[in-house]
Coordinates of C-alpha atoms in Angstrom, one line a residue:
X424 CA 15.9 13.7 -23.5
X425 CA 14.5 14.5 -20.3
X426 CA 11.0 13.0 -20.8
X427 CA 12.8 9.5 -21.9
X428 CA 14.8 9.8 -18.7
X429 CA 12.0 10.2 -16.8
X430 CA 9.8 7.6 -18.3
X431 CA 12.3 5.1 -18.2
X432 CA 12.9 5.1 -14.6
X433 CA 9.5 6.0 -14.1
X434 CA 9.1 2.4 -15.7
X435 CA 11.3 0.9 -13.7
X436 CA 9.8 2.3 -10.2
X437 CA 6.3 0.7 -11.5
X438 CA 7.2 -2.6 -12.8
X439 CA 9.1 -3.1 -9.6
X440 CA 6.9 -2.5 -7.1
X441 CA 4.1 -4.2 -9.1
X442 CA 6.2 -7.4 -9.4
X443 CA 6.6 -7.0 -5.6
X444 CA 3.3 -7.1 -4.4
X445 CA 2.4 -9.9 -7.3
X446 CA 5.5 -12.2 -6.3
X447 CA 4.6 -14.7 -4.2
X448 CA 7.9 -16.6 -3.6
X449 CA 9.4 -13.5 -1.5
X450 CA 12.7 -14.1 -4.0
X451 CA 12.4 -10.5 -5.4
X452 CA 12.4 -8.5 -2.2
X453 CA 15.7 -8.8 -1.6
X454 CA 15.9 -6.8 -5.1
X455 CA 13.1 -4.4 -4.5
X456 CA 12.2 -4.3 -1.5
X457 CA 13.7 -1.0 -1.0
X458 CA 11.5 0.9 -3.4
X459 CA 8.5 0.1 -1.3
X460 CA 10.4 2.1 1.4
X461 CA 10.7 4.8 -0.7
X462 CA 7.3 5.6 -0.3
X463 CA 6.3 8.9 1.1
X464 CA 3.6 7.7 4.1
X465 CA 5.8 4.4 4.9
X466 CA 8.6 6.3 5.2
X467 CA 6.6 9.0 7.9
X468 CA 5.2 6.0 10.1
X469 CA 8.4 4.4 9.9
X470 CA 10.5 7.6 10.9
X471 CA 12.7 7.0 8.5
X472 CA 14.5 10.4 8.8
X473 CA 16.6 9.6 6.0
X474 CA 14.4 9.2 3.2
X475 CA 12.1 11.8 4.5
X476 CA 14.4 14.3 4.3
X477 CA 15.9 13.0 1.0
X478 CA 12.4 13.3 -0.9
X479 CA 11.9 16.7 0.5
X480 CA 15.1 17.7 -0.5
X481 CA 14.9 15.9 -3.5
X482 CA 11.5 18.4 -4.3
X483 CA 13.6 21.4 -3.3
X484 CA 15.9 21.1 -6.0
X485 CA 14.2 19.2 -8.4
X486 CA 10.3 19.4 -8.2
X487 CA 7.7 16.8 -7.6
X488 CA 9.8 14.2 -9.5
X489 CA 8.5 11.9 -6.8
X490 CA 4.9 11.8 -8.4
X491 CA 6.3 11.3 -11.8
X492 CA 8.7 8.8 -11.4
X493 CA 8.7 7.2 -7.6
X494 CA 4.7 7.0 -6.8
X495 CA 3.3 3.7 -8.3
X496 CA 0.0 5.5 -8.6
X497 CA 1.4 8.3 -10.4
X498 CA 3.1 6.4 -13.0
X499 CA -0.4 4.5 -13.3
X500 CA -2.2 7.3 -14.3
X501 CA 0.1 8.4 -16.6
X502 CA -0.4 5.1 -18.2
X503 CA -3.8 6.0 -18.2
X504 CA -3.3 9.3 -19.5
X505 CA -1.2 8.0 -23.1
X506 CA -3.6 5.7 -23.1
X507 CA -6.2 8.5 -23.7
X508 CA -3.9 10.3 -25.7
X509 CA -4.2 7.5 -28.3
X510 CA -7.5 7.0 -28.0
X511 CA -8.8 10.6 -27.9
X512 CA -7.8 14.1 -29.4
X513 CA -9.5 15.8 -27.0
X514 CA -6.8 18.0 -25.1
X515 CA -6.1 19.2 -21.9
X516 CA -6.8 23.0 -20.2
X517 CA -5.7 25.0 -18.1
X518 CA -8.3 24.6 -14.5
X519 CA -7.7 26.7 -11.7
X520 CA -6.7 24.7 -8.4
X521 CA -9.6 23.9 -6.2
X522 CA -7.8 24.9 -2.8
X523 CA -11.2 24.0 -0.6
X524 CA -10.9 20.4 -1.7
X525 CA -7.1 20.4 -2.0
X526 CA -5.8 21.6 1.4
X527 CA -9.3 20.3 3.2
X528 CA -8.5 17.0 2.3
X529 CA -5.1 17.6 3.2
X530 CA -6.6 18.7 6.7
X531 CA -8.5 15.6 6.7
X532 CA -5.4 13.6 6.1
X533 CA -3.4 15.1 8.7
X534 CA -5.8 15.3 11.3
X535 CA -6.9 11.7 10.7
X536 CA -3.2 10.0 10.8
X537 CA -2.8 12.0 14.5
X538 CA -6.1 10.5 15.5
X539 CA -5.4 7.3 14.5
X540 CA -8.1 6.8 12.5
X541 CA -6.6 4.9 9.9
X542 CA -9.5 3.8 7.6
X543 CA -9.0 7.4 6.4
X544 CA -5.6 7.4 5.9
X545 CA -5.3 4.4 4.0
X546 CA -8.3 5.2 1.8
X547 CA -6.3 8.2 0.6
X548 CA -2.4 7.3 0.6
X549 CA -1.4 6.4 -3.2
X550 CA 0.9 3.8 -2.1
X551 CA -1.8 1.8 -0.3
X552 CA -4.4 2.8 -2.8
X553 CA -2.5 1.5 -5.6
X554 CA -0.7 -2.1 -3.5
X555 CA -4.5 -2.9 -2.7
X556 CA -5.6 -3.0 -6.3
X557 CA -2.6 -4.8 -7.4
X558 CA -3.0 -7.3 -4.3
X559 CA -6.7 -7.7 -4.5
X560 CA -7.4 -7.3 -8.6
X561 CA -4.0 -8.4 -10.1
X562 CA -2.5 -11.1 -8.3
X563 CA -5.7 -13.4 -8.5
X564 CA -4.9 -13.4 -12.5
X565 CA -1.1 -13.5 -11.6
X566 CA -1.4 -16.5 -9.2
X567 CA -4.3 -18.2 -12.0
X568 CA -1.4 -17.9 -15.1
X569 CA 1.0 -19.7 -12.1
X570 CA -1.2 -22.3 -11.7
X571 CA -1.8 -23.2 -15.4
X572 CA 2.1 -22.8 -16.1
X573 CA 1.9 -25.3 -12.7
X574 CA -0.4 -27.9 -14.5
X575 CA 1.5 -28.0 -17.8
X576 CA 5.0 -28.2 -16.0
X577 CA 3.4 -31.1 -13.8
X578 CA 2.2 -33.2 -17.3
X579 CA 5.6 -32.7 -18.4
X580 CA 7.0 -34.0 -14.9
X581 CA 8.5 -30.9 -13.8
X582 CA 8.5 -28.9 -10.6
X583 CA 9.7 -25.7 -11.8
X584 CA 6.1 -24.6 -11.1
X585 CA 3.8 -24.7 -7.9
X586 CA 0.4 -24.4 -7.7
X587 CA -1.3 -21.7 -5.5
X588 CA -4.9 -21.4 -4.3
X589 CA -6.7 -18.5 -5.5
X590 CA -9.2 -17.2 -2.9
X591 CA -11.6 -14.0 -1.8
X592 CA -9.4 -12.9 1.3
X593 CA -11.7 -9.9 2.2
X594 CA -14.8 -8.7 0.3
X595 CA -14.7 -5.4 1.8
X596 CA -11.1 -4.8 0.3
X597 CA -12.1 -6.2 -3.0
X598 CA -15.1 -3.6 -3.1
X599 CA -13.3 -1.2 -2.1
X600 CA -9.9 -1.6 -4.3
X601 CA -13.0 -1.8 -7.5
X602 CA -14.0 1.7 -6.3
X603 CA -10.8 3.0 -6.4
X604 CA -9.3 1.7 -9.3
X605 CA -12.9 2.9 -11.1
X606 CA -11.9 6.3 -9.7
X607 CA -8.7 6.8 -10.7
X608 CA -9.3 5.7 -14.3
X609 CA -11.8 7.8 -14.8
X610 CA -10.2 11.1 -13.4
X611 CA -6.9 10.6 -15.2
X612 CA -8.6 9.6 -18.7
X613 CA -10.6 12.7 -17.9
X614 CA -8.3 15.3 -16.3
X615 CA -4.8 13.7 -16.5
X616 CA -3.4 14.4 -13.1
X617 CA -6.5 15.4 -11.5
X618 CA -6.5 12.9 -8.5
X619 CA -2.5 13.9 -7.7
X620 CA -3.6 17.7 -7.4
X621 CA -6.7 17.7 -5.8
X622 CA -6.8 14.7 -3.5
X623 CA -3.6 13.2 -3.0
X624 CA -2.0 14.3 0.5
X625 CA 1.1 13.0 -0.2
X626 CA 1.1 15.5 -3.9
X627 CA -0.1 18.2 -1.7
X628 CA 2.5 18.1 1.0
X629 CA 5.3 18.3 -1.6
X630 CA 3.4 21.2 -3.3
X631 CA 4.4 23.3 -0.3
X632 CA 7.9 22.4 -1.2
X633 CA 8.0 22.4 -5.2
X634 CA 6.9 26.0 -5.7
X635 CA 10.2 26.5 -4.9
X636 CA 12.2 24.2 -6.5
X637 CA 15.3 25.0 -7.8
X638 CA 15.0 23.6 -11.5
X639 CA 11.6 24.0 -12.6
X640 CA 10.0 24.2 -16.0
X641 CA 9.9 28.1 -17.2
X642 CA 8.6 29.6 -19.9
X643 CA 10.9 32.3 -21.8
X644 CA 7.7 35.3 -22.4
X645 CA 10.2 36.6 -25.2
X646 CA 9.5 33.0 -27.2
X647 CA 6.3 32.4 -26.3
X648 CA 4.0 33.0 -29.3
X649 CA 0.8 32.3 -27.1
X650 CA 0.0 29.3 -29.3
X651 CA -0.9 26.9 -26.4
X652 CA 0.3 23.8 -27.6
X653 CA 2.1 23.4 -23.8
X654 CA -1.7 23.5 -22.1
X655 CA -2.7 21.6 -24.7
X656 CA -0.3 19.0 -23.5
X657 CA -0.4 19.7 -19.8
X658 CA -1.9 16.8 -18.0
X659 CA -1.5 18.5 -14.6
X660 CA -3.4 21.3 -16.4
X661 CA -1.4 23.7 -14.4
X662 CA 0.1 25.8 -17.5
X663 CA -2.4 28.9 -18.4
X664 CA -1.2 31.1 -21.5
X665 CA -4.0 33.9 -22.2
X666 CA -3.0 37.5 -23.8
X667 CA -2.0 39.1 -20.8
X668 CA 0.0 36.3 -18.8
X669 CA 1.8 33.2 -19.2
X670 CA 1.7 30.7 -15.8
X671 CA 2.9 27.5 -14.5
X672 CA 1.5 26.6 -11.1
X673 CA 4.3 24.6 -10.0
X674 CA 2.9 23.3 -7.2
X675 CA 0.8 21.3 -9.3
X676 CA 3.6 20.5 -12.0
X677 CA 4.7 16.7 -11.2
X678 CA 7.8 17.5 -13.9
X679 CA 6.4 15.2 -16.5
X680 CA 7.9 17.2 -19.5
X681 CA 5.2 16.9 -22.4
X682 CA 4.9 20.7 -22.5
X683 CA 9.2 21.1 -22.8
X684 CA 8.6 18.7 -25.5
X685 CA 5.6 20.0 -27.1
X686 CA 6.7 23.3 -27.4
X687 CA 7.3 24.4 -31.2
X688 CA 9.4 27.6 -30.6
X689 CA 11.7 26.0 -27.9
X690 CA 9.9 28.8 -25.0
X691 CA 9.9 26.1 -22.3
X692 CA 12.9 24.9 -20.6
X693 CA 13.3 22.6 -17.3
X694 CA 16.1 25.1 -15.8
X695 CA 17.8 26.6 -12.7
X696 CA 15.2 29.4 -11.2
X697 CA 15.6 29.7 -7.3
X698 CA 13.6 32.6 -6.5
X699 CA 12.2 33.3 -10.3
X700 CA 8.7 33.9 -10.1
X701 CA 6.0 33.4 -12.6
X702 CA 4.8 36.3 -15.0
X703 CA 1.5 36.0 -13.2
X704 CA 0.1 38.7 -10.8
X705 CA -1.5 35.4 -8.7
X706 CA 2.2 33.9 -8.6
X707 CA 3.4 37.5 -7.0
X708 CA 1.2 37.0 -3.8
X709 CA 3.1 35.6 -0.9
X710 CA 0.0 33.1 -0.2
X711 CA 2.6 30.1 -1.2
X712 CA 5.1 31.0 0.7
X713 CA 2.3 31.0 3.6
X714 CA 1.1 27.4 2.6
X715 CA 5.0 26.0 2.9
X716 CA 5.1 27.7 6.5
X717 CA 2.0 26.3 7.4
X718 CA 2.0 23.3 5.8
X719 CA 5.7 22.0 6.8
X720 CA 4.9 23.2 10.2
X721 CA 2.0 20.8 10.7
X722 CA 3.6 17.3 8.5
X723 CA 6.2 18.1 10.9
X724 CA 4.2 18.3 14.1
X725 CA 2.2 15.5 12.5
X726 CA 5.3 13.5 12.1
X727 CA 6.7 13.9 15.8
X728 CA 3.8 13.1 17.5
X729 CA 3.4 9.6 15.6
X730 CA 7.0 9.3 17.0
X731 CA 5.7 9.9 20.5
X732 CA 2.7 8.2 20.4
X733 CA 3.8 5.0 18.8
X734 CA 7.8 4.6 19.8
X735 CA -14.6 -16.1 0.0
X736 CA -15.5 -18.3 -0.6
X737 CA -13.6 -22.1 -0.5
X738 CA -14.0 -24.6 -3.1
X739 CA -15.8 -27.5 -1.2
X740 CA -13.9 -30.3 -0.6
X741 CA -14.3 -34.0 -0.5
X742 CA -13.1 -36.4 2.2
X743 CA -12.7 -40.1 0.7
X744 CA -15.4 -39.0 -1.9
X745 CA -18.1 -40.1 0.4
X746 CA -18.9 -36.7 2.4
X747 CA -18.4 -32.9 2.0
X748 CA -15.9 -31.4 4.3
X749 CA -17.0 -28.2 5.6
X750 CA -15.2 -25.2 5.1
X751 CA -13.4 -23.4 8.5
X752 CA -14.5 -20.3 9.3
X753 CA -12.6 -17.8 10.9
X754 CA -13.8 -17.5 15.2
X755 CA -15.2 -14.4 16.9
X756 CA -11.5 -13.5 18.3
X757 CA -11.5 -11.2 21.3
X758 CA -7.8 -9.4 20.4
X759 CA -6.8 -9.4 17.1
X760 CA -3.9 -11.5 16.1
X761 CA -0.9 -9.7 14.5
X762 CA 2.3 -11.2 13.0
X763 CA 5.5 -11.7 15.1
X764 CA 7.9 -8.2 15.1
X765 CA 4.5 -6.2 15.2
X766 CA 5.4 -5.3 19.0
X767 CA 2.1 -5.2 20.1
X768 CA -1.5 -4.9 18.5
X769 CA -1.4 -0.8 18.9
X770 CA 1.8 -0.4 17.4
X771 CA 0.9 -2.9 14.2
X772 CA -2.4 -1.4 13.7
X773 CA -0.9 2.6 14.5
X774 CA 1.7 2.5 11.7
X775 CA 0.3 0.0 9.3
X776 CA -1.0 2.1 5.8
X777 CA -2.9 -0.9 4.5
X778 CA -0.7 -1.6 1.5
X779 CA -1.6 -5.2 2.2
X780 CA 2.2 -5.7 0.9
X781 CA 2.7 -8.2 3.6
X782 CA -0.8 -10.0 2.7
X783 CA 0.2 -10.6 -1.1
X784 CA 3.5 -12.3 -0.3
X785 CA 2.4 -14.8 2.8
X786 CA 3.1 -17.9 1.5
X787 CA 0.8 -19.5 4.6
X788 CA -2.2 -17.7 3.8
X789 CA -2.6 -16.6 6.8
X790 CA -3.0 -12.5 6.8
X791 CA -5.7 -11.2 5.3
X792 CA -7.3 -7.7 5.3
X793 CA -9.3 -7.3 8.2
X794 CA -12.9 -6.4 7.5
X795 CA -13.6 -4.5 10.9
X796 CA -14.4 -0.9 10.4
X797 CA -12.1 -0.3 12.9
X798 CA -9.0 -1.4 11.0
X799 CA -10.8 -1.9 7.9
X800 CA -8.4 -3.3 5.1
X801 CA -5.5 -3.5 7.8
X802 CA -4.0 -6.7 7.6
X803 CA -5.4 -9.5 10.2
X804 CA -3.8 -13.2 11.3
X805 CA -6.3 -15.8 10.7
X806 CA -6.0 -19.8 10.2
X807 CA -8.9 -21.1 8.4
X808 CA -6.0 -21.7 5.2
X809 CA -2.8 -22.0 7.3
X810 CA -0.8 -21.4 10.1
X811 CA 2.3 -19.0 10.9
X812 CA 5.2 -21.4 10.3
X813 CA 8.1 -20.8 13.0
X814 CA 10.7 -20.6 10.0
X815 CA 8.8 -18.0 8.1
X816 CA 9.9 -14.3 8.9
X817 CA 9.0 -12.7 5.4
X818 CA 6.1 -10.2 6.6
X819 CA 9.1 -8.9 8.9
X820 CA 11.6 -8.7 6.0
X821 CA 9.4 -6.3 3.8
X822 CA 7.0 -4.3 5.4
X823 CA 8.0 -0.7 4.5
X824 CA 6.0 1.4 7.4
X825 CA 7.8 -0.6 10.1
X826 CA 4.6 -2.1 11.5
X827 CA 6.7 -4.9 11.4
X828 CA 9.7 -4.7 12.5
X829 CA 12.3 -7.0 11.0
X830 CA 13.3 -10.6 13.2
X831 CA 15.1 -13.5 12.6
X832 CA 14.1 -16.8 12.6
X833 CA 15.6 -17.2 16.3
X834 CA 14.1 -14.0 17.5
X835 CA 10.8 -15.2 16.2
X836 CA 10.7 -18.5 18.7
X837 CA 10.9 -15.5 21.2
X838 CA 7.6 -13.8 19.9
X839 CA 4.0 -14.5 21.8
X840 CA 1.2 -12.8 19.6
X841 CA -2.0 -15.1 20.9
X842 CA -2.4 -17.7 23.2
X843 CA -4.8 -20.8 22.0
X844 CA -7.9 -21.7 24.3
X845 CA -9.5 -25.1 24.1
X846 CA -13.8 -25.0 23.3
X847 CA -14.8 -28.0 25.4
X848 CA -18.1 -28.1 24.0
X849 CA -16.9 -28.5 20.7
X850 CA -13.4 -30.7 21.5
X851 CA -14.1 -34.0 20.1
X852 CA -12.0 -35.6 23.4
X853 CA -13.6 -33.6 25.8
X854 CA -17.0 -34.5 24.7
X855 CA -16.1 -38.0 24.2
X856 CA -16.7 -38.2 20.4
X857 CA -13.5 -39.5 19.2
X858 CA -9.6 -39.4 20.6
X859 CA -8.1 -36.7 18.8
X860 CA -5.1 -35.5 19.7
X861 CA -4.3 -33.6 16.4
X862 CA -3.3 -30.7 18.3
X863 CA -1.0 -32.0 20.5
X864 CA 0.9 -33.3 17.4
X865 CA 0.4 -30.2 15.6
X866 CA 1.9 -27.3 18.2
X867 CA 5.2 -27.1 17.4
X868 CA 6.5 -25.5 20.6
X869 CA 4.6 -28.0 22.8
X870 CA 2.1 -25.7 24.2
X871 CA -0.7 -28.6 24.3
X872 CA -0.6 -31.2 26.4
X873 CA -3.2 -33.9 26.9
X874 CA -3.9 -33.9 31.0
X875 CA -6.6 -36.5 33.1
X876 CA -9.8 -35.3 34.3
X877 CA -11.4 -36.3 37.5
X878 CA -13.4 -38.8 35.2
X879 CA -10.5 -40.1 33.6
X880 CA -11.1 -38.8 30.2
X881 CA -7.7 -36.9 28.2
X882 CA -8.2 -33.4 27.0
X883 CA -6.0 -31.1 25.5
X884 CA -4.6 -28.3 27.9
X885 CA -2.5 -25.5 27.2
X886 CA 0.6 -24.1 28.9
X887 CA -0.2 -20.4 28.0
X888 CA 3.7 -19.5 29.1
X889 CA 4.7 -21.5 26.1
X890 CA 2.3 -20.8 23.5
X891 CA 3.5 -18.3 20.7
X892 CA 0.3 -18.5 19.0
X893 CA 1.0 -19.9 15.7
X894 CA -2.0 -21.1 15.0
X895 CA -1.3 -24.8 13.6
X896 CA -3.8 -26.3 16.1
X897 CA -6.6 -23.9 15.4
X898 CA -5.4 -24.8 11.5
X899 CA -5.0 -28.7 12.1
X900 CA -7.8 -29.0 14.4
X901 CA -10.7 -31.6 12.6
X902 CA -13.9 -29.8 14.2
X903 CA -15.5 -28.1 11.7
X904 CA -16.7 -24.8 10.6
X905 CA -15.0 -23.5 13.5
X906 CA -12.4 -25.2 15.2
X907 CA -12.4 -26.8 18.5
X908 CA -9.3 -24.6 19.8
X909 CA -8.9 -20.6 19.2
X910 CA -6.3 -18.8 19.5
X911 CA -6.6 -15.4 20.8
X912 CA -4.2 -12.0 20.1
X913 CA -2.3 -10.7 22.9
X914 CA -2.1 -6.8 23.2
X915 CA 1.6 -6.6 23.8
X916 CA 3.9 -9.5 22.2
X917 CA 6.5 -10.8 24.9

């Protein structure tokens, strides 16, 4: 009964926050938008006290249910794992934890998030690991069944369907969400559990807290006939039943429940044991309790000093079937552009975990992982396929790690995150080519004006006090591959 439980909402956790990061209409965040805060890193950068604590308390008396049911990558690889199960007999055993690699990528982790060095930390956080591969790999198919249910609906003169373009928004993403997904297939139809108990950060901060859970699995020695069938069945592979001992390292148990139900004598039962120690002589060392002091002492310290620190290719197209239109390319921008309610660039860039949550449901195309080593995979503004529309406020409305901090549609008028600049050597009116103007007409807070030179000509000017930097007359602008006018990120947003 417990296993059904647990797969079941375990279920649920997954398809929700799959469907989130595939929906591109933004009509199911308002449903499940809050599992994405859930998450163990969003909720850190976010100091979100409350579900901090609750999922640490939530390990105290219950174990690392949060890898089991919450964590999208967890419940992937358990997919993964029946999925082997089916297709191969081969069983699991028992491997002693590899504490070098375990707490050194921990170290890695920690030290990396403090620094700010955030290519690290995203490369390692499940959440992120796992939204980049649906983002990246998934939705491309998603959007591709959209557009063929969009083409039949259009035959049969309905709208119910809209078609959406399908595009490469960063190479360096897609390679790397390839690599990852590669990765974690093959250590979970390999070892089961092996990437949440050896690499995951996230797993191995609540391990200092699950060892001393207060329901835990435990095996009754009286019952136990030494038969194995739990290890067998153990895809944490952290159940060891020799002659002389009997073991559950329950800092590696996620609480999946195969070996309460795989057990033929009924020795194994998920029960109240605060302060029961295993039958083995390693469990009787005080090294764990050493790890929790240790370890909460530094996610803590990691924790409160964020808070101080922070408080492709295009399908060529044809104009009048006479010439090719050249695709835009995105300019050499000298600050990066981040979205309204980001506060400034820093703050964006210091609590965004790459998730790319906020890429997958733009409906202007307009973020896109960034490609930079500096904030590789970190989402970017860029307006080769759109333009921030004033009314849209949807990357505010879901991202979990508050690197966007909700705004309304008013508050958003308010927002300055770039200010355009005109290229004269490439404005069509300012070289005299041809009287443009498309930017004036496009900028819809009326940043552009068209002003009189000494030679009489009229070029486009902007009134930087005005400009929020949208992006619709980079966007609209005719010049071609990169547009005549380029609008540049402002370090701190007004």
């Amino acid at each position: 009964m417990l296993k059904k439980l647990r797969v079941a909402l375990a279920v649920v956790f997954w398809l929700g926050i799959t469907l989130l990061f595939l929906d591109f209409t933004g009509g199911l965040h308002a449903w499940l938008g809050w599992m994405a805060k859930l998450q163990f890193l969003p909720a850190v950068l976010a100091l979100n006290v409350g579900v901090i604590v609750g999922l640490v308390l939530l390990t105290l008396v219950f174990g690392r249910v949060y890898c089991s049911v919450i964590c999208p990558l967890g419940v992937f690889q358990d997919g993964i794992s029946w999925l082997r199960a089916h297709r191969s007999k081969k069983p699991y055993k028992y491997h002693k934890e590899m504490k070098w690699l375990r707490y050194g990528v921990w170290v890695l982790f920690v030290v990396a998030l403090v620094a700010g060095v955030h290519v690290i930390v995203s490369l390692l956080a499940p959440y992120s690991a796992y939204g980049r591969m649906v983002q990246t790999l998934l939705q491309p198919v998603y959007l591709w069944g959209n557009n063929l249910f969009a083409a039949l609906a259009e035959r049969a003169g309905s709208y119910a369907f809209y078609e959406k373009e399908v595009w490469v928004k960063s190479l360096p993403s897609l390679i790397v969400a390839v690599v990852t997904l590669v990765v974690i297939v093959v250590l979970a139809f390999k070892g089961g559990r092996t990437y949440c108990n050896t690499i995951c950060p996230v797993g191995t901060t609540l391990s200092f807290f699950s060892r001393f859970a207060m329901f835990r699995p435990m095996i009754d020695a009286d019952k136990c006939v030494r038969c194995k069938t739990c290890e067998l069945h153990c895809k944490a592979q952290c159940i060891s039943i020799t002659k002389e001992e009997v073991f559950i390292d329950h800092s590696r148990c996620v609480d999946c429940f195969n070996c309460i139900d795989s057990c033929p004598q009924g020795g194994l039962k998920y029960k109240f044991a605060w302060g029961k120690r295993d039958s083995s002589p390693a469990a009787q060392n005080d090294k764990g309790r050493r790890a929790f002091m240790t370890g909460t002492a530094v996610a803590v310290g990691a924790a409160a000093l964020k808070g101080v620190e922070a408080r492709a290719q295009a399908v060529t197209k044809v104009d009048g079937g006479f010439a090719d239109v050249l695709p835009k390319q995105a300019p050499e921008r000298e600050v990066p552009v981040t979205p309204p309610g980001s506060k400034s660039v820093k703050h964006f860039y210091q609590h965004c975990t790459a998730c790319q949550l906020c890429v997958a449901e733009c409906p202007n195309n307009v973020l896109r992982p960034s490609g930079k080593l500096d904030h590789l995979m970190q989402p970017e503004m860029s307006y080769e396929k759109g333009f921030c529309r004033p009314e849209c406020t949807r990357c505010s409305e879901l991202c979990p790690a508050g690197a966007i901090e909700k705004i309304s549609r008013e508050e958003k008028t308010q927002y300055h995150i770039g200010t355009a600049r005109v290229n004269p050597d490439l404005c069509l009116m300012s070289t005299g080519k041809a009287s443009c103007g498309k930017c004036v007409q496009a900028c819809p807070s009326g940043a552009v004006k068209l002003v009189k030179t000494a030679d009489g000509k009229r070029i486009p000017a902007i009134a930087e006090e005005v400009c929020t930097g949208c992006g619709a007359c980079e966007y609209l602008c005719p010049v071609r591959p990169i547009s005549a006018i380029t609008v540049n990120g402002k370090h701190q947003h007004i």
